[in-house]
mmCIF file of C-alpha atoms in Angstrom:
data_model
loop_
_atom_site.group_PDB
_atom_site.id
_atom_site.type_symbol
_atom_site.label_atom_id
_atom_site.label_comp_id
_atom_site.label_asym_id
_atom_site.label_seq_id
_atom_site.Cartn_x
_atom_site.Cartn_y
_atom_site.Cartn_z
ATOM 1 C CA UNK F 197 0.000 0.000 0.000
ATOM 2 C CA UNK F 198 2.852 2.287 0.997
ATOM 3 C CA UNK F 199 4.402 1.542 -2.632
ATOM 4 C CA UNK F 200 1.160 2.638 -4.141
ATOM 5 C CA UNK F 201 0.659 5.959 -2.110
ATOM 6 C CA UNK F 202 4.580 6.455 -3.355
ATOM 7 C CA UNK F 203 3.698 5.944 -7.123
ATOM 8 C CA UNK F 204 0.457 8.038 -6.626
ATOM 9 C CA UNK F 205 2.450 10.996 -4.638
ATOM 10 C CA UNK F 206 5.776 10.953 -6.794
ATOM 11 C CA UNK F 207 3.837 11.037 -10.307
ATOM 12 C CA UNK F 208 1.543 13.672 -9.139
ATOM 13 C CA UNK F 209 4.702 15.845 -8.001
ATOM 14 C CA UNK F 210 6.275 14.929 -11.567
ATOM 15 C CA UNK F 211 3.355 15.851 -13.349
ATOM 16 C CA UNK F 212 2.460 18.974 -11.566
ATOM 17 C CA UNK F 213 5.534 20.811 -12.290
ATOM 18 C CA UNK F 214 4.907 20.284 -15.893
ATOM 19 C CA UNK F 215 1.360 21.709 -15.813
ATOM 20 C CA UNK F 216 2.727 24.635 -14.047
ATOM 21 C CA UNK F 217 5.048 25.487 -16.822
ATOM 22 C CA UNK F 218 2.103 24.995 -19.238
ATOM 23 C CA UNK F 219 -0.631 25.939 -17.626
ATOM 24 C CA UNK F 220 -3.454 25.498 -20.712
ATOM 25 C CA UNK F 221 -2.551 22.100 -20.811
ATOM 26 C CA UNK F 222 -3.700 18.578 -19.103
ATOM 27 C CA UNK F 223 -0.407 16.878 -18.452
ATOM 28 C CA UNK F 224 -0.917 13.229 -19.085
ATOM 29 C CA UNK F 225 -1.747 10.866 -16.233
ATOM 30 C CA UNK F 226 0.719 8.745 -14.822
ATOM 31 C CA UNK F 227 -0.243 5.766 -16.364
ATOM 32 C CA UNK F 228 -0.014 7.554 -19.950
ATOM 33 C CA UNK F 229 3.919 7.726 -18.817
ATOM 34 C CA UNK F 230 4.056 4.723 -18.029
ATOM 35 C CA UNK F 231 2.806 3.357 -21.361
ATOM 36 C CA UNK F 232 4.758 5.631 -23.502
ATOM 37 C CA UNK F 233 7.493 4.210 -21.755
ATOM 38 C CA UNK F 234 6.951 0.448 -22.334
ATOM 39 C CA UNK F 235 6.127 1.358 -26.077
ATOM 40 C CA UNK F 236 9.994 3.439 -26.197
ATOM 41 C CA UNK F 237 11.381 0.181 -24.518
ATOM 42 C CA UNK F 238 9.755 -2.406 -27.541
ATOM 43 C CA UNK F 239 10.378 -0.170 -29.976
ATOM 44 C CA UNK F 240 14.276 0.184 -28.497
ATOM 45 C CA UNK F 241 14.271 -3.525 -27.914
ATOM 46 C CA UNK F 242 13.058 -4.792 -31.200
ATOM 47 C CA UNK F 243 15.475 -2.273 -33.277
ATOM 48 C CA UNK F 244 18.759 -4.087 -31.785
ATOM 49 C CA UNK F 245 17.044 -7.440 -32.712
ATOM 50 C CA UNK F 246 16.632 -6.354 -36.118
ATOM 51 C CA UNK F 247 20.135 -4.356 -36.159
ATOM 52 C CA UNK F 248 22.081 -7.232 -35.005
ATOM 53 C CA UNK F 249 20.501 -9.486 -37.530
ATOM 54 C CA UNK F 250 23.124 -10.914 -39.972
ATOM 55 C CA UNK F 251 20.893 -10.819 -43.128
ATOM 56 C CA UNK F 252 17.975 -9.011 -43.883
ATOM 57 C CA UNK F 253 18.864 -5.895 -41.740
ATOM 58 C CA UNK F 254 20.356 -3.445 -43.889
ATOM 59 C CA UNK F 255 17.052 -2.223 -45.159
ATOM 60 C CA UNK F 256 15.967 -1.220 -41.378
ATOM 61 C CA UNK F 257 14.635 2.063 -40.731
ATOM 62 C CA UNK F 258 18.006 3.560 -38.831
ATOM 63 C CA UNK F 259 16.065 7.031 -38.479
ATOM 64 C CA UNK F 260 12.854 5.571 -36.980
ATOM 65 C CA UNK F 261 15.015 4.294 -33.998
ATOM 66 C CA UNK F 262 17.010 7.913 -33.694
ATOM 67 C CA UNK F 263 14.044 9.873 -33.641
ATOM 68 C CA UNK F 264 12.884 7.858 -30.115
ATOM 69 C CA UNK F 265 16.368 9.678 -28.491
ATOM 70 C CA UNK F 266 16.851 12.660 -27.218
ATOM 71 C CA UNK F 267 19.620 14.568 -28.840
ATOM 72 C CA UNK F 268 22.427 14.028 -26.218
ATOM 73 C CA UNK F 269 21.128 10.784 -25.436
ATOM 74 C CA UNK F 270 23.952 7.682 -24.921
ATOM 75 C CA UNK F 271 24.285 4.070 -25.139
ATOM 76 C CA UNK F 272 26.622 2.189 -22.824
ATOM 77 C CA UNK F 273 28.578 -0.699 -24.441
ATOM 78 C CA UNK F 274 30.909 -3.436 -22.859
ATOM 79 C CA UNK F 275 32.431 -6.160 -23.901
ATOM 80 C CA UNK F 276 33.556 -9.540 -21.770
ATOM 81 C CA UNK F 277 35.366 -10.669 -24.688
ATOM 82 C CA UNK F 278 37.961 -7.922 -24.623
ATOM 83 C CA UNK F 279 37.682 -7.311 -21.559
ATOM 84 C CA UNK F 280 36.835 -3.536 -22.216
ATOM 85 C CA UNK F 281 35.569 -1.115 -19.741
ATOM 86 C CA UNK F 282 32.325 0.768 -20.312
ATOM 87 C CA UNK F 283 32.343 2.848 -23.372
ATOM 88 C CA UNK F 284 29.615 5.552 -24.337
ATOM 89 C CA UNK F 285 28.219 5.837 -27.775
ATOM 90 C CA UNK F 286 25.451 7.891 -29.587
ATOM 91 C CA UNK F 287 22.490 6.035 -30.868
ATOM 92 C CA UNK F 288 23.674 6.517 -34.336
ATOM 93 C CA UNK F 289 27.035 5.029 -33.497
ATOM 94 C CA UNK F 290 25.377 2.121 -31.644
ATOM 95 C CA UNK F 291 22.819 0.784 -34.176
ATOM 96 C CA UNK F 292 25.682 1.032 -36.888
ATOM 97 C CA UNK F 293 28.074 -1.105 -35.168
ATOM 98 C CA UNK F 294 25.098 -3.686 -34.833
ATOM 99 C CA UNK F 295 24.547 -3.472 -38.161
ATOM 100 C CA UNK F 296 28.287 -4.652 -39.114
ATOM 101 C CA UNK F 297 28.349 -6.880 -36.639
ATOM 102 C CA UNK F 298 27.947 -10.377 -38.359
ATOM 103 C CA UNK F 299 30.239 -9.143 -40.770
ATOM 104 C CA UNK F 300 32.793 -7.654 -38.652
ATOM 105 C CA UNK F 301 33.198 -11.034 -36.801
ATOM 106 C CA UNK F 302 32.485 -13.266 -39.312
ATOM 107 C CA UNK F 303 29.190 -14.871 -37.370
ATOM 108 C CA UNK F 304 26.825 -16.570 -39.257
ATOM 109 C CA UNK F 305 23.678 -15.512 -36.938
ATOM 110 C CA UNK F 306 23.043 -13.491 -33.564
ATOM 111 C CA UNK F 307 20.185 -13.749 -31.274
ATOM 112 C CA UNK F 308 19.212 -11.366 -29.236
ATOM 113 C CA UNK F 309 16.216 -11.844 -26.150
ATOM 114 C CA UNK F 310 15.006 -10.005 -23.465
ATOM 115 C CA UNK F 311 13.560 -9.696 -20.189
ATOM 116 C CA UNK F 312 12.071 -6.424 -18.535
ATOM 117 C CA UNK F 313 11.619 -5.605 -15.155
ATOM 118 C CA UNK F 314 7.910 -4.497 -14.265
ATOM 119 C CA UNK F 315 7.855 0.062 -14.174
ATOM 120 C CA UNK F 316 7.241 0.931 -11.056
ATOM 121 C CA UNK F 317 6.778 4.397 -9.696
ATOM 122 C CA UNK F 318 9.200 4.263 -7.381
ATOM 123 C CA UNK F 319 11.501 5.341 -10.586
ATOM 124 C CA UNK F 320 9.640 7.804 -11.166
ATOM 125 C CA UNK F 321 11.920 11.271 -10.542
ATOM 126 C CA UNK F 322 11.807 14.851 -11.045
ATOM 127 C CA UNK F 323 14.404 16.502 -12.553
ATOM 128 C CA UNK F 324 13.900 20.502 -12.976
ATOM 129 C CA UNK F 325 10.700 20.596 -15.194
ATOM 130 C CA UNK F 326 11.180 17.615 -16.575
ATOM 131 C CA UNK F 327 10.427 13.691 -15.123
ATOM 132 C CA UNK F 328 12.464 10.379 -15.753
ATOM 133 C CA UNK F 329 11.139 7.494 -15.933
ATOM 134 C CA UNK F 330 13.655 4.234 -15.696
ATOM 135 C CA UNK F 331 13.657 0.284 -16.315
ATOM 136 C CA UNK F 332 15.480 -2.043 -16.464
ATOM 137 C CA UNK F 333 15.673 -4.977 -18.842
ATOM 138 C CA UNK F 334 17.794 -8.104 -19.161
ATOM 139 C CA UNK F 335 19.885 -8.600 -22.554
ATOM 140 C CA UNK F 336 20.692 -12.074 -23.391
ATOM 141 C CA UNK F 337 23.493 -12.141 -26.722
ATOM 142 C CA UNK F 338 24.361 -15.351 -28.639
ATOM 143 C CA UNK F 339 25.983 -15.321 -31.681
ATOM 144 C CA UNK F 340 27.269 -18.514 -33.608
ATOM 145 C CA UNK F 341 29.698 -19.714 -36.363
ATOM 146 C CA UNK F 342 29.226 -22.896 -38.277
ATOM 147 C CA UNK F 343 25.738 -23.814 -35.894
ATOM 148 C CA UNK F 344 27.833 -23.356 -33.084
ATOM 149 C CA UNK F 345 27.370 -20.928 -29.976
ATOM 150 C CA UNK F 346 30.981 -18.861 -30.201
ATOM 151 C CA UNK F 347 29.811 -16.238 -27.578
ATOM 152 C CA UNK F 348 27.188 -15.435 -24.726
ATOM 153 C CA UNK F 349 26.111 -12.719 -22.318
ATOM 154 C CA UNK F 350 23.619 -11.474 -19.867
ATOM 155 C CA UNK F 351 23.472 -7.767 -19.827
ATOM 156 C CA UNK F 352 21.071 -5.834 -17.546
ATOM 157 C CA UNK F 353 20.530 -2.401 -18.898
ATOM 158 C CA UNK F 354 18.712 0.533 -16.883
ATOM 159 C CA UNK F 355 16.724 2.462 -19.684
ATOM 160 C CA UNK F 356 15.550 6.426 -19.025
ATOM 161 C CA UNK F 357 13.296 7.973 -20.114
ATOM 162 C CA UNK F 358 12.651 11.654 -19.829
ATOM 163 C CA UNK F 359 9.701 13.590 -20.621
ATOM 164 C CA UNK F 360 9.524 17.244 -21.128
ATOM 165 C CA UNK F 361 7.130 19.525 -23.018
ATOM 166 C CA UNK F 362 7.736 20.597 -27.107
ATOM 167 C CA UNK F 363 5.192 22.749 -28.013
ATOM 168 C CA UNK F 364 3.106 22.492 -25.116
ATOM 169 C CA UNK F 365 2.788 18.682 -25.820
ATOM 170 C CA UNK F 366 4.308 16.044 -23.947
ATOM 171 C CA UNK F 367 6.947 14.310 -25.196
ATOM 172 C CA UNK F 368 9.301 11.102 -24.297
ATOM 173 C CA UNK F 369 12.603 10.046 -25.309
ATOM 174 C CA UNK F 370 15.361 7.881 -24.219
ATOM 175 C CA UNK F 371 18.017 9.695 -22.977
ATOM 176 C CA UNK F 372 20.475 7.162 -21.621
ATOM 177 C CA UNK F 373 20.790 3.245 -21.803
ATOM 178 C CA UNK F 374 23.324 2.202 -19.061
ATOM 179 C CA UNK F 375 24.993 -0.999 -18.037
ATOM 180 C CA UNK F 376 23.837 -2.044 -14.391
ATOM 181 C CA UNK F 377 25.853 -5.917 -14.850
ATOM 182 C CA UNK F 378 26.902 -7.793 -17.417
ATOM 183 C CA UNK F 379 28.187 -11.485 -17.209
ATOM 184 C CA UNK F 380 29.076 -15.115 -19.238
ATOM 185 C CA UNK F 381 25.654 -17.137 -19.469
ATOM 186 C CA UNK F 382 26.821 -20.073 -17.729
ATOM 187 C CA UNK F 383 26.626 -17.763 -14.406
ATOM 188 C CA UNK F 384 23.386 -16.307 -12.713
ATOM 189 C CA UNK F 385 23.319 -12.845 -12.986
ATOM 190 C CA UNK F 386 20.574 -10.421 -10.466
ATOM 191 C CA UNK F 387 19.471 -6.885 -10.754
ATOM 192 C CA UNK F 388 21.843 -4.673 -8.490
#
């Protein structure tokens, strides 16, 4: 009940502070958010499936995807294979590389799945006049060579969303994808 009062209280502080910079209009409830959100999050999700596809991807709509980001938004990458740290591209940057992927190390297929955590309102914050919305969702890479599995991982990525007013309308985009954990498939990996 306490979680629910939380959701209730924070989205109504979120919300307010946009309809007192616009005062003519209705900000959208909470649960409009909240579905804007998951529909950002499948339409993210389902462009790195198609990206990372080794044929039939090339003809994929690259600027549908970018227009879902905010300008400055970023993408975190890692990579257990070399070991890398955390590096920080631009959507446009990101989606290429998937693109070239199969190609760049000679795999014969990638699949890509996912997971997602359930939105809750506890991630729910206000930022200035503007409110972020996060989730996270759990990445699971495979790619093969010759029918066989040649590399795995689990990544769990946190996804915001901020929303902010263009025109006096209401509007959503990703601004960051970050990397809570990432880790081999053969071990369990947990939200942190």
């Amino acid at each position: 009940m306490k979680i629910i009062l939380l959701v209730v209280l924070t989205g109504f502080i979120c919300l307010k502070t946009k309809a007192q910079t616009e005062s003519s209009k209705t900000p959208p409830s909470q649960a409009i958010l909240l579905k804007e959100v998951n529909a950002l999050v499948d339409d993210y999700q389902l462009a790195v499936i198609k990206s990372a596809r080794c044929k039939d991807n090339k003809n994929y709509d690259l600027a549908s995807i970018l227009s879902k980001f905010a300008p400055n938004a970023v993408i975190e990458v890692s990579s257990l294979r070399s070991g890398s740290n955390i590096i920080k591209r631009t959507p446009r940057e990101y989606f290429s590389r998937l693109k070239n992927l199969c190609t760049a190390l000679n795999y014969d297929s990638v699949s890509v799945a996912y997971l997602r955590n359930i939105i809750s309102g506890t991630n729910i914050l206000r930022d200035g006049n503007s409110c972020i919305i996060d989730t996270n969702i759990t990445q699971r890479f495979e790619a093969y060579r010759n029918n066989a599995r040649v590399y795995c991982d689990i990544t769990v990525r946190k996804i915001h969303v901020s929303f902010y007013l263009e025109d006096g309308i209401t509007v959503g985009r990703i601004t960051r994808v970050s990397i809570v954990a990432t880790d081999q498939c053969l071990k369990t990996i947990t939200d942190r």
